[in-house]
């Protein structure tokens, strides 16, 4: 079988499987089949099938014509296949072109940033940031309604929607020849037409099929579906010249943004759009930057050329304008235009004169431009304008401060005098010092001088008024401010003890009531007032520095006449002491094996351990009385705490296991003999309790703990028949590092006993239940260094020589 016949049979099979014919259609009917009757979906299925089998459009054309298809029908079929292929490409463009454009723009911005010179980074070019901002892409919005002046072209897709009495929707694309095809009507030329123009023509054609269109019962809507892409050439002074593929609705700004915008030599004022070898528009970006005007942002067409010319004039403006940098000038633009481009002057700008630095043929020149020349001075390439700042000084300022009702800054009006300024400030306050005020005045050389005046004389007219000058500062002192801060103190058994402001004629009674009155425990019969002696003569001749006054007050806060009306003076100190013998309630705690453990209030200053045990109901049957101990949390001195810490660290360094023992880590443990205390209450063993004391009565214990330098530290069962060495043997015996002569025992009640040494004899402590045996470690001995050995040998030799010399004598 020949290749042609195989392709022909494949086409028939594809047609049958895609719904081109019913199963009963013959080959004769296929030859005479009308392509106009096939839907776009059927054509698309046909394309997919022949492409999947590896056939080209040329092979399909040859086989179809040889199989009997009419050339006109094949031309229609080929045209529809091409239109569908272009439609797919347009859809692919819409799904990927935006991402491609974004990636291209990002790449351009990176290259643009790398290309910019260091001086350009310091002095920006006005408008250069427009195409380098991530939040301003100028990407065309493809979801907007179709612009009325949009001209149709090849690859544009039209959606023709017939609705009303009759309904039908057709999607068709403009062919390369500029036609669209509508079933039942045929081809319609739309290339170069606007949407409105195309709608009129298409509606007129459809009226021949849908007669209700003329009566208004049926309407026609024509919109743009997938748009075509165009190619635009970017040339001249742009960061990335070349050819760009853009949507057909793209404008000049879209193209400039894709190319990175004008480069450092490019013009922002003369950007030409060339179409068919003719300049159809000149774009001035300043229209958009300054006025927000996009009238020159023309829509592009396929094969348009955008040319960015080099700049002709570039001028710099610095100083007090709202936007400094390089600006571009065209034609005969003036300095006033430049100031407008820069956003105008800042608030603090000196607007009367601007300095310009200008290039000449040989060197540079400088000139001062007055404000009346701003609108007439023509800008030149290379000009640098500098706008100065207002001086930080005033031409007519005077100030007044101190004891007046409205201190502040005032205008120096013509003829203003000192009295006039005080009147402007609503006059002096009641506390104003009447005999003297001061004017601080600047002299001609900017140094200052002080001028004194009598305020009272100025106001009553007995003293001559003083004319004021620019920058005069008037100060009127306050009598209150001139006084030292006056206070009195009250503390002790008073509800609101503290420091209070002193007032003239303030009495002792006033202060006590102001501070809230006495507390219940106050000794009101002995209110003491201490007063500083400030009399110089008395201080020189006597030894006393303060005076003491004592006043009685009854329980109803009734003062006698003397104490109630006793006038206080500044810095007096009032002390309210507590009742003699009064103290706050104090508590102790007993825990462990007693019948009623808990907190108990000390009811007597002589309450002892035995008293608390009795109040707690005595011991339970499980109490190990010999192991009881006392923890006293009474505050110790800093020196005692440091000494205790050093001793603990020294012992723990020799034997780290000691660190875990509660008797070393808990401060304030006192070893007591509770069994002796309870046998003889009130004896020397029976300690008087203090606030915060804790009595701990442990339960029965039957073990002994061995720690330190033994082979196996352990807990061992207590046995009265065992000696000290029996317990050491139960722990494996001493280690090589054991310091036996320093062994000691801590008993359950917190007391400790060391090993006693006499000559070569050692007496080790007795062991009781709950005891802890500690075997310290020998200190490490360091060998002599070479230097130490030589020094020791030299000393021994010298000593021997001295002894020999003595014997000879």
C-alpha positions in Angstrom: 0.0 0.0 0.0 1.4 3.4 -1.0 2.0 6.3 1.5 -0.6 8.4 -0.2 -3.2 5.8 0.2 -2.3 5.3 3.9 -2.7 9.1 4.5 -6.0 9.2 2.7 -7.4 6.3 4.8 -6.1 8.0 8.0 -7.9 11.2 7.1 -11.2 9.3 6.6 -10.6 7.5 10.0 -9.9 10.8 11.7 -13.0 12.4 10.2 -15.2 9.5 11.3 -13.8 9.4 14.9 -14.1 13.2 15.3 -17.7 13.4 14.3 -17.3 14.8 10.8 -19.7 12.2 9.4 -22.2 9.7 10.7 -21.2 6.1 10.5 -23.2 5.7 7.3 -21.5 8.5 5.3 -19.8 7.2 2.2 -16.6 8.4 0.5 -18.6 10.1 -2.1 -20.3 12.2 0.6 -16.9 13.0 2.1 -15.7 14.5 -1.2 -18.8 16.7 -1.4 -18.8 17.7 2.4 -18.9 21.5 3.1 -16.2 22.8 5.5 -18.5 25.6 6.5 -20.7 23.1 8.3 -17.9 21.9 10.6 -17.5 23.4 14.0 -14.3 24.8 15.4 -14.1 21.8 17.9 -14.3 19.4 15.0 -11.5 21.1 13.1 -9.4 21.2 16.4 -10.0 17.4 16.9 -9.0 16.9 13.2 -5.8 18.9 13.8 -4.9 17.0 16.9 -5.3 13.6 15.2 -3.2 14.3 12.2 -0.5 15.9 14.2 -0.4 13.0 16.7 0.2 10.6 13.7 3.1 12.7 12.5 1.6 14.2 9.3 2.4 17.7 8.1 -0.2 20.1 6.7 1.4 19.7 3.2 1.0 15.9 3.3 -2.7 16.3 4.4 -3.3 18.8 1.6 -1.8 16.5 -1.1 -3.7 13.5 0.1 -7.1 15.3 0.4 -6.9 16.8 -3.1 -6.0 13.4 -4.5 -8.8 11.8 -2.6 -11.4 14.1 -4.3 -11.8 17.1 -2.0 -12.5 20.3 -3.9 -9.7 22.9 -3.9 -12.0 25.6 -2.6 -13.1 23.4 0.3 -9.5 22.6 1.1 -8.6 26.3 1.1 -11.4 26.9 3.6 -10.2 24.0 5.7 -6.6 25.1 5.6 -7.6 28.7 6.5 -9.6 27.5 9.5 -6.7 25.3 10.6 -4.3 28.2 10.4 -6.7 30.5 12.3 -7.1 27.9 15.1 -3.3 27.5 15.3 -2.9 31.3 15.6 -5.6 31.4 18.2 -3.8 28.8 20.3 -0.6 30.8 20.0 -2.3 33.9 21.2 -3.7 32.1 24.2 -0.3 30.8 25.0 1.0 34.3 24.7 -1.5 35.6 27.2 -0.5 32.9 29.7 3.3 33.3 29.4 3.9 36.8 27.9 3.3 38.7 31.1 5.8 36.5 33.0 8.3 36.8 30.2 7.9 40.6 30.2 8.3 40.7 34.0 11.5 38.5 33.8 12.8 40.7 31.0 12.0 43.9 33.0 13.7 42.5 36.1 16.8 41.6 34.1 16.9 45.1 32.6 16.6 46.7 36.0 19.5 44.7 37.3 21.6 45.6 34.3 20.5 49.2 34.6 21.6 49.4 38.3 25.0 47.9 37.4 25.5 50.3 34.5 24.8 53.5 36.5 27.8 55.5 37.4 28.6 56.3 41.1 28.0 60.0 40.5 24.6 59.2 39.1 23.7 57.4 42.3 24.6 60.5 44.2 22.8 62.9 41.9 19.7 61.3 40.5 18.4 62.1 37.0 14.8 63.3 37.2 12.5 60.5 35.8 15.1 57.7 35.8 13.4 55.9 38.7 10.1 55.7 36.7 11.3 52.6 34.9 13.2 51.0 37.8 10.4 50.6 40.3 9.1 47.2 41.1 5.6 48.5 41.9 5.3 50.5 38.6 5.6 48.1 35.6 3.4 49.9 33.0 2.2 46.4 32.1 -0.8 46.7 29.8 -4.1 45.6 31.3 -5.5 42.9 29.0 -8.8 42.7 30.9 -10.0 46.2 30.2 -12.8 46.8 27.7 -11.6 47.1 24.1 -10.6 50.7 23.3 -12.9 52.4 20.8 -10.0 53.4 18.6 -8.4 49.9 18.6 -7.8 48.8 15.0 -8.3 45.2 14.2 -5.6 43.2 12.5 -4.5 39.6 11.8 -4.7 37.1 14.7 -7.2 39.3 16.6 -10.2 37.2 17.8 -13.7 38.5 17.7 -16.5 37.2 19.8 -19.8 37.8 18.0 -22.8 37.2 20.4 -26.3 37.2 19.0 -28.9 37.4 21.7 -32.6 38.1 22.1 -35.2 36.4 19.9 -32.4 34.4 18.3 -29.2 33.3 20.1 -25.8 32.3 18.8 -22.2 32.9 19.7 -19.3 32.8 17.2 -15.6 33.1 17.9 -13.5 33.8 14.9 -10.0 35.2 14.2 -8.9 37.7 11.6 -6.9 35.9 8.9 -3.6 37.2 7.6 -5.5 38.6 4.6 -7.7 40.6 7.1 -10.9 38.6 6.9 -13.2 36.9 9.4 -15.4 34.0 8.5 -19.0 33.7 9.7 -21.0 30.5 9.0 -23.8 31.2 6.5 -22.3 34.6 5.5 -18.8 33.9 4.5 -15.8 36.2 4.7 -15.9 39.8 5.9 -13.0 42.3 5.5 -12.3 43.9 9.0 -8.5 44.6 8.8 -7.8 48.2 9.9 -11.3 48.8 11.2 -12.2 49.8 14.8 -14.5 47.7 16.8 -17.4 50.1 16.3 -16.8 50.1 12.5 -16.5 46.3 12.4 -19.7 46.0 14.5 -21.8 48.0 12.0 -20.6 45.9 9.1 -21.0 42.6 10.8 -24.4 43.5 12.2 -25.6 44.5 8.7 -24.4 41.1 7.3 -26.1 39.2 10.1 -29.4 41.0 9.5 -29.7 39.0 6.3 -29.9 35.8 8.4 -31.5 37.1 11.6 -34.4 39.2 10.4 -35.3 40.2 13.9 -32.2 42.3 14.2 -33.8 45.1 12.2 -36.9 45.0 14.4 -34.8 45.2 17.6 -35.9 41.8 19.0 -32.4 40.5 18.4 -29.2 42.3 19.3 -25.6 41.8 18.4 -22.6 42.3 20.7 -19.0 42.2 19.3 -16.1 42.1 21.7 -12.4 41.4 21.4 -11.3 38.0 22.6 -7.7 37.0 22.4 -5.5 39.8 21.1 -2.6 39.6 18.7 1.0 40.4 19.5 3.1 43.0 17.8 6.8 43.5 17.4 8.3 46.9 18.3 11.9 48.0 17.7 13.7 50.0 20.5 16.7 52.0 19.3 18.8 54.9 20.5 19.7 55.8 24.0 17.9 53.0 25.9 19.4 50.6 28.4 18.5 47.6 26.3 17.8 48.3 22.6 16.3 45.6 20.5 13.1 44.1 19.2 10.3 43.4 21.7 7.1 41.4 21.4 4.2 43.2 23.1 0.4 42.9 23.2 -1.3 44.9 20.5 -2.8 47.2 23.1 0.7 48.3 24.3 1.7 51.9 24.3 5.0 53.8 24.2 5.4 53.6 28.0 5.0 49.9 27.9 7.8 49.5 25.4 10.1 52.0 27.3 9.5 50.0 30.5 10.4 46.7 28.8 13.6 48.2 27.5 14.6 49.7 30.9 13.9 53.3 29.9 16.3 56.0 28.6 19.9 55.4 29.7 22.2 58.0 31.3 22.7 59.7 27.9 19.1 59.3 26.8 16.5 62.1 26.5 13.3 62.0 28.5 11.9 64.9 26.4 12.3 63.8 22.8 11.3 60.2 22.2 10.1 59.6 18.6 7.6 57.0 17.5 8.3 56.1 13.8 5.7 54.3 11.8 6.1 53.6 8.1 9.3 55.8 8.0 7.4 58.8 9.4 7.5 60.2 12.9 3.9 60.1 14.1 4.5 61.3 17.7 7.2 62.8 19.9 6.8 61.7 23.6 7.8 64.0 26.4 7.9 62.0 29.7 8.0 65.2 31.7 4.3 65.8 30.7 3.5 62.7 32.7 6.0 63.3 35.5 5.0 66.9 36.1 1.4 67.1 35.0 0.3 63.5 35.0 -0.6 63.9 31.3 -0.5 60.8 29.1 -1.7 62.4 25.9 1.5 61.6 24.1 1.5 57.9 25.2 0.3 56.7 21.8 -0.8 53.1 21.2 1.8 51.1 19.2 1.3 49.1 16.0 3.3 46.2 14.5 6.8 47.2 13.3 6.7 50.6 15.0 10.1 52.0 15.9 10.8 53.9 19.1 13.9 56.1 19.0 15.3 57.7 22.1 17.5 60.7 21.2 20.5 61.9 23.3 19.8 64.7 25.7 20.6 68.2 24.5 20.6 70.1 27.8 21.0 68.7 31.3 20.9 71.0 34.3 21.4 70.3 38.0 19.6 72.0 40.8 20.5 71.5 44.4 19.7 73.0 47.8 16.2 74.1 49.0 14.0 72.6 46.3 11.6 69.7 46.8 13.4 67.4 44.4 17.1 67.9 43.6 19.1 66.3 40.8 19.6 66.5 37.1 16.8 67.8 34.9 16.6 68.0 31.1 15.7 71.2 29.2 14.5 71.7 25.7 14.0 74.6 23.4 14.1 77.9 25.3 12.9 76.7 28.7 13.7 79.1 31.6 14.8 78.9 35.2 11.2 79.1 36.3 10.4 75.9 34.4 13.3 74.2 36.1 12.0 75.2 39.5 8.6 73.9 38.5 10.1 70.5 37.4 11.8 70.3 40.9 8.5 70.7 42.6 9.1 74.3 43.7 10.9 75.7 46.7 11.0 74.1 50.2 9.5 76.0 53.2 12.9 77.3 54.3 14.2 78.3 50.8 15.8 81.7 50.3 13.7 82.7 47.2 15.2 86.2 46.6 18.3 85.0 44.8 19.7 81.8 43.3 23.4 81.1 42.5 24.2 79.6 39.1 27.5 77.9 38.2 27.9 78.0 34.4 30.4 76.6 31.9 32.2 79.0 29.5 34.3 78.3 26.5 37.5 78.1 28.7 36.4 77.7 32.3 33.5 78.2 34.7 31.7 81.2 36.0 29.3 82.0 38.8 26.4 84.4 38.8 23.6 85.5 41.1 20.1 85.4 39.6 17.5 87.6 41.3 13.9 86.5 41.6 12.7 88.9 38.9 15.0 87.1 36.4 13.7 83.5 37.1 11.2 83.7 34.2 13.7 85.2 31.7 16.9 83.3 32.3 17.4 80.6 29.5 18.8 77.4 30.7 22.2 76.1 29.3 23.7 72.7 29.3 25.8 72.0 32.3 24.2 74.7 34.5 24.2 74.1 38.2 21.8 76.1 40.3 22.1 76.3 44.1 19.1 77.4 46.2 20.1 78.7 49.6 18.4 78.5 53.0 16.8 81.2 55.1 19.0 82.5 57.9 18.2 81.2 61.4 17.6 84.6 62.8 14.7 87.1 63.1 14.4 90.7 62.0 11.9 91.7 64.6 11.9 89.3 67.5 11.9 90.0 71.3 11.3 87.5 74.1 10.0 87.7 77.6 10.3 85.0 80.3 9.7 84.5 84.0 7.0 85.8 86.2 4.6 87.1 83.6 1.2 85.7 82.6 2.1 85.1 78.9 5.8 84.5 78.5 7.1 83.9 75.0 8.1 85.5 71.7 6.7 88.8 70.4 7.1 91.0 67.4 9.2 94.1 67.8 6.8 96.6 66.5 8.0 100.2 65.9 8.4 102.1 69.2 7.9 99.0 71.4 9.3 99.6 74.9 9.9 97.4 77.9 6.7 98.4 79.6 4.8 97.8 76.3 6.2 94.3 76.1 5.2 93.5 79.7 1.7 94.8 78.9 1.6 92.5 75.8 2.5 89.6 78.2 -0.6 90.5 80.3 1.6 92.0 83.0 3.6 90.5 85.9 2.4 87.7 88.1 1.8 88.2 91.8 5.0 86.4 92.6 7.1 88.7 90.4 10.2 90.1 92.2 9.4 93.8 92.2 12.9 95.4 92.6 14.8 94.0 89.7 14.5 92.6 86.2 17.0 92.0 83.5 17.3 92.6 79.7 19.9 90.5 77.8 20.8 92.5 74.7 23.0 91.7 71.7 25.6 94.4 70.9 26.8 95.2 67.4 29.6 92.6 67.6 27.0 89.9 68.7 28.4 89.8 72.2 25.7 90.3 74.9 25.3 92.7 77.8 22.8 92.7 80.8 20.6 95.8 81.5 18.9 95.9 84.9 15.6 97.7 85.7 13.3 98.2 88.6 10.0 96.5 87.8 8.0 98.3 90.4 9.4 101.7 89.4 8.8 100.9 85.7 5.2 100.1 86.3 4.4 103.1 88.6 6.2 105.5 86.3 9.0 106.5 88.7 11.6 104.8 86.4 12.2 105.7 82.8 10.9 103.2 80.2 13.5 101.4 78.0 13.1 101.2 74.2 13.6 97.6 73.0 15.9 96.3 70.3 15.9 93.3 68.0 16.6 90.0 69.9 16.2 91.5 73.4 15.4 88.9 76.0 13.6 90.2 79.1 13.6 88.1 82.3 11.4 88.9 85.4 12.3 86.7 88.4 9.8 84.9 90.6 10.1 85.2 94.4 9.0 81.6 94.7 11.5 80.4 92.2 14.2 82.3 94.0 13.5 80.5 97.3 14.9 77.1 98.2 12.3 74.3 98.0 10.5 74.3 101.4 9.4 71.0 102.8 8.6 69.2 106.1 8.9 65.5 106.9 6.7 63.3 109.0 7.5 59.6 109.5 7.0 56.8 112.0 3.5 55.6 113.1 1.6 57.8 110.8 -0.7 56.6 108.0 0.9 58.5 105.1 4.4 59.1 106.2 6.6 61.2 103.8 7.7 64.6 102.7 5.1 67.4 102.3 5.4 71.0 100.9 5.6 73.7 103.5 3.1 76.5 103.6 3.2 79.7 105.6 1.4 79.4 109.0 1.4 75.6 108.8 0.8 74.0 112.2 1.7 70.6 113.6 -2.0 69.8 113.7 -2.4 70.7 110.0 0.5 68.3 109.0 -0.8 65.4 111.1 -4.3 65.6 109.6 -2.8 66.1 106.1 -0.8 62.9 106.5 -3.9 60.8 107.4 -3.6 60.7 111.2 -2.0 58.3 113.7 -1.8 54.5 113.4 -3.2 52.5 116.3 0.2 51.6 117.7 1.4 55.2 117.8 2.7 56.7 121.1 0.5 59.8 120.9 1.7 61.2 124.2 5.1 61.8 122.8 5.1 63.5 119.4 8.6 64.8 118.7 9.5 67.8 116.4 13.1 68.3 115.3 14.1 71.7 113.9 17.3 72.8 112.3 19.2 75.7 113.9 20.0 78.1 111.1 21.0 81.1 113.2 24.6 81.7 112.5 25.4 83.3 115.9 23.8 80.4 117.8 25.7 77.8 115.7 29.0 79.5 116.4 28.6 79.8 120.1 26.8 76.6 120.9 27.1 72.8 120.2 23.5 72.1 119.3 22.5 71.8 115.7 18.8 71.0 116.2 16.0 71.9 118.6 13.6 69.3 120.0 9.9 69.9 120.9 7.7 67.2 122.4 3.9 67.5 122.4 1.2 65.1 123.9 -2.0 64.2 122.0 -4.9 62.2 123.4 -6.5 59.1 121.7 -9.2 61.3 120.2 -6.6 63.4 118.4 -7.4 66.3 120.6 -4.4 68.7 120.8 -3.7 71.0 123.6 -3.6 74.7 122.7 0.2 74.7 122.6 0.7 71.7 120.3 -2.3 72.4 118.0 -1.1 75.9 117.2 2.6 75.1 117.1 3.8 76.7 113.9 6.1 74.6 111.8 9.1 75.9 109.9 10.7 74.7 106.7 12.7 71.4 107.0 11.1 70.4 110.4 11.0 66.7 111.0 8.2 65.1 113.0 8.5 61.6 114.4 5.7 59.5 115.8 7.1 56.5 117.7 5.3 53.2 118.5 4.1 52.3 121.9 6.8 51.0 124.2 7.1 47.2 124.0 4.9 47.0 120.9 6.0 44.6 118.1 4.3 43.0 115.1 3.1 39.4 115.4 5.9 36.9 114.9 5.6 33.3 113.8 7.6 30.1 113.9 7.0 26.8 112.2 7.3 23.2 113.3 7.2 20.4 110.8 7.7 16.7 110.8 6.6 14.1 113.3 4.5 16.2 115.7 0.8 15.9 116.2 -0.1 19.4 115.0 2.6 20.7 112.6 2.3 24.2 111.2 2.8 27.9 112.0 2.6 29.2 115.5 2.6 32.8 116.8 5.2 33.7 119.4 3.2 34.7 122.4 6.1 35.7 124.6 9.5 37.1 124.2 10.8 34.2 126.2 9.0 31.4 124.3 11.3 28.5 123.8 11.5 25.3 121.7 9.9 23.2 124.4 6.9 25.6 124.5 6.2 25.2 120.7 6.6 21.4 120.9 4.0 21.3 123.7 1.6 23.6 121.7 2.1 21.2 118.7 0.7 18.3 120.8 4.1 16.6 121.3 5.7 13.9 119.2 4.1 11.2 117.1 5.2 7.6 117.7 7.4 7.7 114.6 9.5 10.7 115.7 13.2 10.4 115.8 13.9 13.1 118.4 17.7 12.8 118.3 17.6 13.9 114.7 15.6 17.1 115.1 17.2 20.4 114.1 16.4 24.1 114.0 16.7 26.3 110.9 17.2 30.0 111.8 16.6 32.5 109.0 17.5 35.5 111.1 19.6 38.0 109.0 23.3 37.5 109.3 26.0 40.0 108.4 27.5 40.2 105.0 30.9 39.2 106.4 29.4 36.1 108.1 27.7 35.0 104.9 31.0 35.4 102.9 32.9 33.4 105.5 30.3 30.7 105.4 30.4 30.6 101.6 34.2 30.4 101.5 34.2 27.5 104.0 31.6 25.6 102.0 33.5 26.2 98.7 36.7 25.0 100.3 35.2 21.8 101.6 33.2 21.2 98.4 36.4 21.6 96.3 38.0 18.8 98.3 34.9 16.7 98.0 32.4 17.6 95.3 29.8 15.2 96.8 29.4 17.5 99.8 27.7 20.0 97.5 24.5 17.9 97.4 24.1 17.7 101.2 21.3 19.8 102.6 23.3 20.7 105.7 25.9 22.5 103.6 23.4 24.1 101.2 20.8 25.3 103.6 21.8 28.3 105.5 21.0 28.7 109.2 20.9 25.1 110.4 21.4 24.9 114.2 22.2 21.6 115.8 19.9 21.0 118.9 19.5 18.2 121.4 15.8 17.9 121.5 15.8 15.0 123.8 17.6 17.0 126.4 15.4 20.0 125.8 12.2 18.0 126.5 13.8 16.3 129.6 14.7 19.7 131.1 12.6 22.5 129.6 14.2 25.9 130.1 17.7 24.4 130.3 20.7 25.8 128.3 19.7 23.5 125.4 16.2 25.0 125.2 16.8 28.0 122.9 14.6 31.1 122.8 12.8 31.3 119.4 13.0 34.1 116.9 10.7 35.1 114.1 11.0 32.8 111.1 12.5 29.8 113.0 11.7 26.4 111.7 11.8 23.2 113.9 12.1 20.0 111.9 11.4 16.7 113.7 12.3 13.8 111.3 10.9 10.3 111.3 12.7 7.2 112.3 15.7 6.4 110.2 17.8 3.2 110.1 20.6 4.0 107.7 24.0 5.6 107.7 25.4 7.4 104.7 29.1 7.1 103.7 30.4 9.7 101.2 33.8 11.0 100.0 37.0 9.1 99.4 35.7 5.5 99.8 35.7 2.9 97.1 31.9 2.7 96.9 29.9 5.5 98.6 26.6 4.0 99.9 23.8 3.9 102.4 24.4 1.3 105.1 22.0 -0.2 107.6 22.6 1.2 111.1 23.9 -1.4 113.6 24.8 -0.3 117.2 27.5 -3.0 117.3 29.4 -1.5 114.3 32.3 0.8 114.8 33.4 3.7 112.5 35.7 1.3 110.5 32.9 -1.3 110.1 30.9 1.3 108.2 34.0 2.3 106.1 34.5 -1.4 105.3 30.8 -1.7 104.1 31.6 1.1 101.6 34.6 -0.8 100.3 37.3 0.8 102.5 39.3 4.0 102.0 40.5 5.1 98.6 44.1 6.0 97.9 43.3 9.7 98.1 41.5 9.5 101.4 42.6 11.9 104.2 41.7 9.7 107.2 42.7 12.1 109.9 40.2 14.7 108.6 37.2 12.4 108.5 34.1 13.8 110.2 30.5 12.9 110.8 27.4 15.0 110.5 24.5 13.8 112.7 20.9 13.9 111.8 20.3 16.9 114.1 22.8 19.0 112.2 25.7 18.8 114.6 29.1 17.5 113.4 32.1 15.8 115.0 35.6 15.6 113.6 38.3 12.9 114.0 40.5 13.7 117.0 44.2 13.2 116.7 46.7 12.9 119.5 50.3 12.0 118.6 49.9 8.8 116.6 46.4 8.0 118.0 43.1 8.8 116.3 39.7 8.8 117.8 36.9 8.6 115.3 33.4 9.9 115.9 30.6 7.7 117.2 27.9 6.7 114.7 24.1 7.1 115.2 21.0 6.6 112.9 20.8 9.1 110.1 24.5 10.1 110.4 26.6 11.0 107.4 30.3 10.0 107.3 32.5 12.2 105.1 36.1 11.2 104.1 37.8 14.2 102.6 40.3 14.0 99.7 44.0 14.6 100.2 45.2 17.8 98.7 47.2 17.3 95.5 51.0 17.8 95.9 52.9 19.4 93.2 56.5 18.4 92.5 59.3 20.9 92.6 60.1 22.8 89.5 63.7 23.0 88.3 64.0 26.5 89.6 62.6 25.6 92.9 65.0 22.6 93.2 68.0 24.7 92.4 67.0 27.3 94.9 66.4 24.7 97.6 69.8 23.1 96.9 71.6 26.5 97.0 70.0 27.3 100.3 71.0 24.0 101.8 74.6 24.4 100.6 74.8 27.8 102.1 73.4 26.6 105.4 75.9 23.8 105.5 78.8 26.1 104.8 77.7 28.4 107.7 77.4 25.5 110.1 80.9 24.2 109.1 82.3 27.7 109.6 80.9 27.9 113.1 82.3 24.6 114.1 85.8 25.6 112.9 85.6 28.7 115.0 
